[in-house]
Coordinates of C-alpha atoms and ligand atoms in Angstrom, one line a residue:
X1 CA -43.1 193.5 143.4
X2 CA -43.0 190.8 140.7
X3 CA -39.3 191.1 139.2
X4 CA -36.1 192.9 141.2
X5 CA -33.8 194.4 138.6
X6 CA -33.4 197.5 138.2
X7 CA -36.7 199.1 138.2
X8 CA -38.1 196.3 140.4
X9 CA -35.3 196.2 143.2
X10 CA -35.1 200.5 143.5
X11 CA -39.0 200.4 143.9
X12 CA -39.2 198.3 146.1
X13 CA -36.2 199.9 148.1
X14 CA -38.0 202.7 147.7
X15 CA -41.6 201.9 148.9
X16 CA -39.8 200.2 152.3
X17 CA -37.8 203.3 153.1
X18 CA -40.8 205.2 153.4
X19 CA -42.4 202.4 155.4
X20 CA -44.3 200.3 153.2
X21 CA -44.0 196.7 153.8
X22 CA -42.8 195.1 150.4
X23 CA -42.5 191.7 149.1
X24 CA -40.3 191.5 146.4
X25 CA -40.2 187.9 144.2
X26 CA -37.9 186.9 141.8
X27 CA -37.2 184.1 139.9
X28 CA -33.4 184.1 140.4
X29 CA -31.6 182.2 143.1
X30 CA -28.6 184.6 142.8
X31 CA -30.3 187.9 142.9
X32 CA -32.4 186.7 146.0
X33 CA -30.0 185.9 148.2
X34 CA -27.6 188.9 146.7
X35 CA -30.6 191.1 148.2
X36 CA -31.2 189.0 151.5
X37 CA -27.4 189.9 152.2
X38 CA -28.8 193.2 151.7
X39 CA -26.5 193.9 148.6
X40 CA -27.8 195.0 145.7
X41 CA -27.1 192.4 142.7
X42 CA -26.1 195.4 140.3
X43 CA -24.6 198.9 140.8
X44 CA -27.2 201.5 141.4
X45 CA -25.7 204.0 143.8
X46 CA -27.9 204.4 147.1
X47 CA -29.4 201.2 146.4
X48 CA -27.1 199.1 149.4
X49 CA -28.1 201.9 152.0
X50 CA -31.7 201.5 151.4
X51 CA -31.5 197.6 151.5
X52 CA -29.6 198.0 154.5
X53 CA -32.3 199.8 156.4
X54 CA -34.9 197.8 155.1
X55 CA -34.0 194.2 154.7
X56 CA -32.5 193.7 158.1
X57 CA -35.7 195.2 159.6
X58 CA -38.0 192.9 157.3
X59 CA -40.2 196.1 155.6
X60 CA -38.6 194.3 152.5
X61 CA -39.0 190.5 152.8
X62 CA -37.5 189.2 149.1
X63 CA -38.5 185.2 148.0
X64 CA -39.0 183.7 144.8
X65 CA -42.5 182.2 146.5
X66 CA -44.6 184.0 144.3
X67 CA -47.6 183.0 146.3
X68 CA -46.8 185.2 149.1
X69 CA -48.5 188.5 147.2
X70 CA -51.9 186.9 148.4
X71 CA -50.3 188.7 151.8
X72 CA -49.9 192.2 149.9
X73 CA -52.8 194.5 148.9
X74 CA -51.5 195.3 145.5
X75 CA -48.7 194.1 142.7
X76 CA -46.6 195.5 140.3
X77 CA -44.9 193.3 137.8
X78 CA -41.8 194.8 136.9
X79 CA -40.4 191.7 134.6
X80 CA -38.5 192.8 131.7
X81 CA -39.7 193.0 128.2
X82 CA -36.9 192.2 126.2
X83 CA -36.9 192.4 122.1
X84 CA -37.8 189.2 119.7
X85 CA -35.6 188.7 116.9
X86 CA -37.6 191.5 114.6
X87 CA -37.5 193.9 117.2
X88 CA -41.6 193.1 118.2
X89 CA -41.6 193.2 121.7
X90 CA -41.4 189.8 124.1
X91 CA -44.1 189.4 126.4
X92 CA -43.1 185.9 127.5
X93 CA -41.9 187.3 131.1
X94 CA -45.1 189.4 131.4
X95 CA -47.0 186.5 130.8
X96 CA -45.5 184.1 132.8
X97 CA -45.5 186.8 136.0
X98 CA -49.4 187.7 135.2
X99 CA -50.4 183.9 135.4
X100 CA -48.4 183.1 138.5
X101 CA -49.8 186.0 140.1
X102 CA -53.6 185.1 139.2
X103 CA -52.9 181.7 140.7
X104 CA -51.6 183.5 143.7
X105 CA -54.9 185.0 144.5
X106 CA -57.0 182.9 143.5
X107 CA -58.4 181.9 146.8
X108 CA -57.8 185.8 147.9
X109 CA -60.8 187.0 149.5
X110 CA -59.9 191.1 149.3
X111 CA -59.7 193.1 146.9
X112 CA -56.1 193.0 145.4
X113 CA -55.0 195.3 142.1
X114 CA -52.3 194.4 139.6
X115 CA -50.1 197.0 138.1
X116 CA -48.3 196.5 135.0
X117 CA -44.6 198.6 135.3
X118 CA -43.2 196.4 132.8
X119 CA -42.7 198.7 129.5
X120 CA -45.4 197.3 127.8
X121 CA -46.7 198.3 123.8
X122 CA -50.1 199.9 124.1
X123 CA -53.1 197.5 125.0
X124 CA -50.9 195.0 126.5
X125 CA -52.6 195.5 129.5
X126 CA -56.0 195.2 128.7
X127 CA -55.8 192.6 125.8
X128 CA -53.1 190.4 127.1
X129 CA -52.3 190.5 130.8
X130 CA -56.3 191.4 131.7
X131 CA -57.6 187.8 130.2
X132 CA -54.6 185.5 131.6
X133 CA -55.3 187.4 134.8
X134 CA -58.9 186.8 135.0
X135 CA -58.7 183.5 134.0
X136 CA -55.8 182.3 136.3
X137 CA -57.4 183.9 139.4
X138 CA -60.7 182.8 138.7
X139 CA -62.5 187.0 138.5
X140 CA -63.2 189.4 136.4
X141 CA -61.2 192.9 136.5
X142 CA -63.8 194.7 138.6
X143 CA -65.2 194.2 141.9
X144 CA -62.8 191.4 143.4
X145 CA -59.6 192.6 141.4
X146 CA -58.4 196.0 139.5
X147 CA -55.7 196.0 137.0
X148 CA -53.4 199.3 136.2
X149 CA -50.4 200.6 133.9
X150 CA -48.4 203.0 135.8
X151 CA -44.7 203.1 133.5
X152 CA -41.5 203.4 135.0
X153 CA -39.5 206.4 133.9
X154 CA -36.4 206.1 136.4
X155 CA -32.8 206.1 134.6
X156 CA -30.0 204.0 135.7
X157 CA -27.1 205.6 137.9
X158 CA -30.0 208.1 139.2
X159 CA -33.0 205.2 140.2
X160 CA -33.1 205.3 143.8
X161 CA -33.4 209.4 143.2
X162 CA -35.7 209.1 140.6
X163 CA -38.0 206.9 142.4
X164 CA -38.2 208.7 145.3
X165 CA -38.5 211.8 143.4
X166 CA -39.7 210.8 139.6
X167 CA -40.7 214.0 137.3
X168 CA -44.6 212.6 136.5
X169 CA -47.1 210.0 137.6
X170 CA -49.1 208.2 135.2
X171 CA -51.8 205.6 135.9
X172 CA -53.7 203.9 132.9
X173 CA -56.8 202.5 134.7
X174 CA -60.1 201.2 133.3
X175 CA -62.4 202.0 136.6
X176 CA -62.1 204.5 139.2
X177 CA -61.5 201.7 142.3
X178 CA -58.6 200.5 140.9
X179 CA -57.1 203.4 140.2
X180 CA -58.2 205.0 143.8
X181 CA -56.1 202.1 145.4
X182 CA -53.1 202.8 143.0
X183 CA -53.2 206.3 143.6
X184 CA -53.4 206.6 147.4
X185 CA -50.5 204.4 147.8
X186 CA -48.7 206.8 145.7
X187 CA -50.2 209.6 147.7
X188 CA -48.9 208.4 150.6
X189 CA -45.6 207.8 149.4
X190 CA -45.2 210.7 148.1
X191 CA -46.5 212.7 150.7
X192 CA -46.1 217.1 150.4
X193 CA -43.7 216.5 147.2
X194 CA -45.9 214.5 145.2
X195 CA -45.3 214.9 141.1
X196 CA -47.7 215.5 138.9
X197 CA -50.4 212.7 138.3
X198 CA -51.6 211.5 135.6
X199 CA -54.6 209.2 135.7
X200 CA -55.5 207.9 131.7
X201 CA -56.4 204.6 130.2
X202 CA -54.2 202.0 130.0
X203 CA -53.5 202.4 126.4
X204 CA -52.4 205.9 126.9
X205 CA -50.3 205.4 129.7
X206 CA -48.5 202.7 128.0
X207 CA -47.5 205.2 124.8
X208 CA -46.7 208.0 127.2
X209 CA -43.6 205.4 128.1
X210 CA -42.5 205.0 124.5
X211 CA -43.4 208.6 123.6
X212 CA -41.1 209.8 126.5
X213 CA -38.2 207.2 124.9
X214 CA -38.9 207.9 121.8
X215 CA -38.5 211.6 122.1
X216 CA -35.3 211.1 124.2
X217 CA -33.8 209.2 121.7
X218 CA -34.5 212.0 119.0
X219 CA -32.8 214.4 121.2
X220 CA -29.9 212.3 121.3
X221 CA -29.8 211.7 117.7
X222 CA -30.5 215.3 117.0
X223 CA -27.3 216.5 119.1
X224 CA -25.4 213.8 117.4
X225 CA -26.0 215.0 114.5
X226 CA -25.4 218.5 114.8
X227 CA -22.4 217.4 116.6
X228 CA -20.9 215.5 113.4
X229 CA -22.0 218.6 111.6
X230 CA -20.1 221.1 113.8
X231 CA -17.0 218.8 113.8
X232 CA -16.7 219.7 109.9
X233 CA -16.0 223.1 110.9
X234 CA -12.7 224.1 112.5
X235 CA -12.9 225.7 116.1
X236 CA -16.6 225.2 116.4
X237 CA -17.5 222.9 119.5
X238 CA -20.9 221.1 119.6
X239 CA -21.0 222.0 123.6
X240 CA -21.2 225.7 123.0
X241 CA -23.9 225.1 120.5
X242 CA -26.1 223.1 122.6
X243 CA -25.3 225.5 125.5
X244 CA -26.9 228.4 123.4
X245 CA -30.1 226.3 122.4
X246 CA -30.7 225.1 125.6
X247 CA -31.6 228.2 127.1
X248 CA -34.3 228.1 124.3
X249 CA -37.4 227.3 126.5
X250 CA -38.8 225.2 123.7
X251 CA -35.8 223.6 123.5
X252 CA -34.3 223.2 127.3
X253 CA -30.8 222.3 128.6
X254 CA -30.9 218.7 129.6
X255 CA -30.1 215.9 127.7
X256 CA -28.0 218.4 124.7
X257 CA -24.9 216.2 125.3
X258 CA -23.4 214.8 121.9
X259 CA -21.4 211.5 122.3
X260 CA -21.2 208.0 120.9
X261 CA -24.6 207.5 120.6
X262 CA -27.5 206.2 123.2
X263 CA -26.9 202.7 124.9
X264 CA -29.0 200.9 127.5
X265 CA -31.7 198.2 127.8
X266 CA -34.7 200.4 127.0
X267 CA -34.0 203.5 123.7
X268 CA -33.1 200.8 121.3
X269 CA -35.5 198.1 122.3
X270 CA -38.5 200.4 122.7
X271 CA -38.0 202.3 119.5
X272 CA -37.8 199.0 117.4
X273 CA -40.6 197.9 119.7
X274 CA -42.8 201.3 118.5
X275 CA -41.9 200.7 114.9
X276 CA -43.2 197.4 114.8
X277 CA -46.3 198.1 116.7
X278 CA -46.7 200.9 114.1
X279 CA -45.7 199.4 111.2
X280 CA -48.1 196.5 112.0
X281 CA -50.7 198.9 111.8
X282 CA -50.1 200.1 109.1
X283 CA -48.3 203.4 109.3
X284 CA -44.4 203.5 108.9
X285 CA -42.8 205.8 111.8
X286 CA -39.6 206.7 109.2
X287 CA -38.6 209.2 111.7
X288 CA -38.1 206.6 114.5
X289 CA -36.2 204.3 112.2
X290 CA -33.5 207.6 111.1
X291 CA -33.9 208.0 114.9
X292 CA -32.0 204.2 115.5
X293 CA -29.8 204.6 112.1
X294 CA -28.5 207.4 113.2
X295 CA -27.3 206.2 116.7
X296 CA -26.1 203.1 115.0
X297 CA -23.7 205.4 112.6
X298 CA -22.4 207.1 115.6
X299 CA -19.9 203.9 116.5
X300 CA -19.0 203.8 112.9
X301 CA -17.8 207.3 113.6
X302 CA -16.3 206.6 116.3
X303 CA -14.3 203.4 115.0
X304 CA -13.5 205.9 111.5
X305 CA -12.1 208.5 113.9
X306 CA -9.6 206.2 115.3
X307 CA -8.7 204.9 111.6
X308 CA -7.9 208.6 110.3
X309 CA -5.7 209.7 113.9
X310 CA -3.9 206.3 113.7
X311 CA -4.0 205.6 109.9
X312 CA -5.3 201.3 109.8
X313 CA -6.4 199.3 112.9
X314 CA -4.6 196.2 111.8
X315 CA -2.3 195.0 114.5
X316 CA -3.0 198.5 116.6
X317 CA -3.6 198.0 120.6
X318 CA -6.7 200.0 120.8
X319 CA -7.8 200.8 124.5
X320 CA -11.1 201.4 125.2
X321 CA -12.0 203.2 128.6
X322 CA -15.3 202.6 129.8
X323 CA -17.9 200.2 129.0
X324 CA -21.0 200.9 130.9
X325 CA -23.8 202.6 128.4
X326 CA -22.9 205.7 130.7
X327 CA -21.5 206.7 134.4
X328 CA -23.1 205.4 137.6
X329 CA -24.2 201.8 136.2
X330 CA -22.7 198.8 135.3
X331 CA -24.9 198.3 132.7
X332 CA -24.1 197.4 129.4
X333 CA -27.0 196.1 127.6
X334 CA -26.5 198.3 123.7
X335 CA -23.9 199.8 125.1
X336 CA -22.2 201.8 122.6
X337 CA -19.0 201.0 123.7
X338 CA -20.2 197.3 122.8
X339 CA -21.0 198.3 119.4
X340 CA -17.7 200.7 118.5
X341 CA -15.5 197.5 120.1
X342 CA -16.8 195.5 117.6
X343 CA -16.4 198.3 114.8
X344 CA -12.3 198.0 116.2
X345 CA -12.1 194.8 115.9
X346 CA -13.5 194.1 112.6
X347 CA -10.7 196.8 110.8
X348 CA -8.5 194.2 113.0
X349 CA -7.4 196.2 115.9
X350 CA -7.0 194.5 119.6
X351 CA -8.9 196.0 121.9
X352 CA -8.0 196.3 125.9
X353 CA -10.6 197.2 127.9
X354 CA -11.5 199.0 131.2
X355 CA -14.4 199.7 133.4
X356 CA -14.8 200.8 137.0
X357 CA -18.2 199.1 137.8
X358 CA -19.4 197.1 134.6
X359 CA -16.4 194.5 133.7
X360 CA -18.2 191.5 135.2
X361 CA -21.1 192.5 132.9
X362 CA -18.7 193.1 129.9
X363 CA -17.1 189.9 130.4
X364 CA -20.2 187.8 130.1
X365 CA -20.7 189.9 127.0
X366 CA -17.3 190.2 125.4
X367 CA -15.9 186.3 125.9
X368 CA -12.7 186.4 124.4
X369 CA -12.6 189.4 122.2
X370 CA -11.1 192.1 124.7
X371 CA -8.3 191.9 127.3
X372 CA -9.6 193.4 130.1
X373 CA -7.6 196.2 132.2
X374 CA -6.8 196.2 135.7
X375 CA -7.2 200.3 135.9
X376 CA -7.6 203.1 133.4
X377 CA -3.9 203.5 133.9
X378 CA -2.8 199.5 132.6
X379 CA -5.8 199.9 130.0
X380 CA -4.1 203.0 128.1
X381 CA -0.3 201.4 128.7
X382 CA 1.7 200.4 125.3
X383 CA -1.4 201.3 123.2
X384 CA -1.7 203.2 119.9
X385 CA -4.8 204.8 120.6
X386 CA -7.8 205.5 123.4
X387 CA -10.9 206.2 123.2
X388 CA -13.0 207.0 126.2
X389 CA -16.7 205.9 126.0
X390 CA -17.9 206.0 129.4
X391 CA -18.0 209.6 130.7
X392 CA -16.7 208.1 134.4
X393 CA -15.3 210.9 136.8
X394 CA -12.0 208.4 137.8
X395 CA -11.1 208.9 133.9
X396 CA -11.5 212.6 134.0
X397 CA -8.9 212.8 136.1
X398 CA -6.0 211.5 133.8
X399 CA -3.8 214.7 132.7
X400 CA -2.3 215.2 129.4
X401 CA 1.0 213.6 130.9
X402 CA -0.7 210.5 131.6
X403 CA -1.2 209.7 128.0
X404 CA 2.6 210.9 127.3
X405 CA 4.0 208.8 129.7
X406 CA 1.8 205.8 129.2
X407 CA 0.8 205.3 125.6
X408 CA 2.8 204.1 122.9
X409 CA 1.4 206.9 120.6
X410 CA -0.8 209.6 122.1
X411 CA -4.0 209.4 120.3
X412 CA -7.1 209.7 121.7
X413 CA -10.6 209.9 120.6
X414 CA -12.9 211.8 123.5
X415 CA -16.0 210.1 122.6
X416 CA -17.5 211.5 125.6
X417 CA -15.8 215.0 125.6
X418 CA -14.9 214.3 129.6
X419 CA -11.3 216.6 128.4
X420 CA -10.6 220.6 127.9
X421 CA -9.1 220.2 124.4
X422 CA -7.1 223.5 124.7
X423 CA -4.8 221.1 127.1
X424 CA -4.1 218.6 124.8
X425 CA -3.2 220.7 121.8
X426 CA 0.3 218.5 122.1
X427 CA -1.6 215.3 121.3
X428 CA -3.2 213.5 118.9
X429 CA -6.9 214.4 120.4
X430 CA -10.1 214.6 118.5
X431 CA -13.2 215.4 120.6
X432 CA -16.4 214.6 119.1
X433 CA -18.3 217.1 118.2
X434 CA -15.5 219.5 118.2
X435 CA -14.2 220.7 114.8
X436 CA -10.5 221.2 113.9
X437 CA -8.6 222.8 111.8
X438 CA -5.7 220.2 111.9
Ligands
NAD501 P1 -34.2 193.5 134.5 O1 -33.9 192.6 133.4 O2 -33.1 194.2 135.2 O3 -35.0 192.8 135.6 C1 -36.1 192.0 135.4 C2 -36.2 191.0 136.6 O4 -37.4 190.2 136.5 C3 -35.1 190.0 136.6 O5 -34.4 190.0 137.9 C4 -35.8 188.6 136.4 O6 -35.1 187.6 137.0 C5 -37.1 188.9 136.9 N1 -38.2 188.0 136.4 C6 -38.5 187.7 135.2 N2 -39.6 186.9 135.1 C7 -40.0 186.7 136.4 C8 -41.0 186.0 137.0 N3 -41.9 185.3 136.4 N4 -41.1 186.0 138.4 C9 -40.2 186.7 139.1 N5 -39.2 187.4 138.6 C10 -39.1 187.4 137.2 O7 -35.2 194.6 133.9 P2 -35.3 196.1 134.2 O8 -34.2 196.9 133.6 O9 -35.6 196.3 135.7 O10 -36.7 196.5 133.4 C11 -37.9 196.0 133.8 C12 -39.0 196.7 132.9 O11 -39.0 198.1 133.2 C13 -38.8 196.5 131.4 O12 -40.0 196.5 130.8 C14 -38.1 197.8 131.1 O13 -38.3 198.2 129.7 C15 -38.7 198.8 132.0 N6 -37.9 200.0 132.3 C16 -36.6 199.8 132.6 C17 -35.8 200.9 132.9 C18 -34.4 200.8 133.2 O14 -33.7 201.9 133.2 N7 -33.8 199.6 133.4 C19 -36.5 202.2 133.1 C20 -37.8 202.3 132.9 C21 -38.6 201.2 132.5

């Protein structure tokens, strides 16, 4: 496994816990040794147990010598593919990864097969890694080597489940041996409960991983803005309404949940990544762009929210409880909370700040332009308003009296509607999504 964050690292984790013997490389000093101390260098719950079982007992052997996958049978480059300034994707680390492992087996004698789990736009695979491949290792895809797409679709906060359990398999192969070898490793991990399986070209696999975002992202925008709608009419709650539609087959329950709009390293990155792919041939994808515009509105809401409970920001002590993009990570690459914090601060509130897993993240991210909290508790103290952005269960448990007691003036904006409202009909709550007659 060529990369170990978090797609890389919970594979691999995975893969040893059901007895495969994994090399994982990386490229940083600090996440090696994190992981040789069998700790996992982010939060990803589950992820410590499984390194626990499989370091110490060497089924997962992690080095940045890349040359040690001339040892292994097959590799998957999971490096990440961040965004270039115009939102094109950046293939540098995929690149870089692909080359080092050619040179790797160049002297191989056996038959080794490269998987691409990197999200990559479609014909990456074949028209960028496949020549720096064959010409750093010296063959032709074929006989001596066999090169695959097989996309990730694990979420943060879930991985370790979703890996060991993901909903679909999908293999973009050009030749039937490659894919066999792909496949029966899968089989085998998999065992009884295997998933569906998918076996495509390359191309095809690779827009099965931005169709799957891209249509995630819609739902997300789509609740958000029926959300924004509902909240224009007293008494009606955007929860209800999803609750209704999602026993619409066509429709489905998951995913219906309104908020501050979608975070994380891959909607935002891979729908600007699609619509410059598209819009490079030639065909404008308007929906994906009304897709991102609307997510990027939803922190403006947020922020405009705060302005009508509290009247202006100027001067106002703003907490802000939660960064993470959501619960269970400490993620916060697009988090919204990054985005409505910066909304705050521009109509001149200070912000305090609090996060149970994703403060040493935020502080990299937020140098100087928060105080950060010690609790949930210190975050809300003294403040003129709160708004909760990270649906985390250790906020769910503050009670209406907590804000009383704490807060200099009780307004709060339930980004993530983790509150009943009927309970804080003494406050100054709005809930998004939830309409009021106030
Ligand atoms: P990440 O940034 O957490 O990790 C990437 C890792 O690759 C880093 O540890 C980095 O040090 C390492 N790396 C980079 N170049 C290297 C090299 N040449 N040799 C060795 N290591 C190298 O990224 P991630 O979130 O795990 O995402 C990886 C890929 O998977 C991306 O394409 C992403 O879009 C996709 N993906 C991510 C998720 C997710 O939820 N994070 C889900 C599905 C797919």
């Amino acid at each position: 496994m060529i990369g170990l964050g978090y797609v890389g690292l919970c594979t691999a984790a995975t893969l040893a816990s059901r007895g495969f013997r994994v090399v994982g490389i990386d490229n940083d000093e600090t996440k090696i040794r994190s992981v040789r101390g069998a700790k996992a260098p982010f939060h990803e719950p589950g992820l410590n147990n499984l390194l626990g079982k499989t370091i110490k007992k060497k089924i997962l052997y992690v080095t940045d010598d890349v040359s040690m996958v001339s040892d292994t049978q097959l590799t998957q480059i999971a490096v990440g593919t961040p965004s270039l300034e115009d939102g094109s994707i950046d293939l540098t680390y995929v690149k870089k990864a692909t080359q080092e492992l050619g040179d790797a087996i160049r002297a191989k004698q056996t038959y080794h097969v490269a998987v691409v789990k990197s999200t990559v736009v479609p014909g990456t695979t074949n028209t960028i890694v496949r020549p720096i491949l064959e010409q750093s290792s010296g063959k032709p895809i074929g006989e001596k080597i066999g090169l695959c797409s097989n996309p990730e679709f694990l979420r943060e906060g879930t991985a370790v489940n979703d890996s060991l359990h993901p909903d679909v398999v999908v293999i973009g192969a050009n030749d039937a041996k490659s894919a066999g070898t792909l496949k029966n490793l899968l089989l085998g991990f998999h065992g009884k409960n295997r998933p569906p399986m998918i076996v495509t070209r390359p191309e095809t696999a690779e827009l099965v991983k931005y169709a799957s975002n891209a249509f995630l992202a819609a739902r997300v925008s789509c609740v958000n803005t029926i959300a924004n709608i509902a909240q224009a009419i007293p008494d009606v709650d955007v929860t209800e309404v999803a609750k209704a539609i999602g026993h619409i087959p066509r429709i489905g329950a998951l995913f219906l949940e309104a908020g501050p709009g979608y975070g994380g390293s891959c909607f935002h990155k891979d729908l600007q990544a699609l619509i410059s792919f598209s819009k490079e041939r030639g065909y404008d994808p308007t929906m994906l762009s009304a897709i991102e515009e609307t997510n990027e509105y939803q922190s403006d809401r947020v922020a405009a929210l705060s302005e009508k409970l509290v009247g202006s920001l100027m001067g106002k002590r703003v907490a802000v409880l939660g960064l993470a993009f959501k619960n269970g990570t400490d993620d916060v690459r697009e988090a919204a909370s990054i985005r409505v914090i910066d909304r705050l601060r521009k109509k001149g509130a200070s912000v305090v700040a609090y996060d149970p897993a994703a403060m040493p993240n935020a502080k990299k991210l937020l140098v100087n332009e928060v105080e950060f909290a010690e609790d949930e508790r210190s975050a809300i103290k003294g403040a003129d308003c709160c708004v909760v952005m990270t649906e985390w269960d250790e906020f769910k448990r503050l009670r209406p009296k907590d804000f009383l007691r704490e807060m200099k003036t009780p307004n709060i904006i339930d980004a993530r509607r983790i509150f009943e409202p009927s309970k804080y009909e003494e406050l100054n709550y709005v809930r998004m999504g939830l309409g009021s007659s106030k």
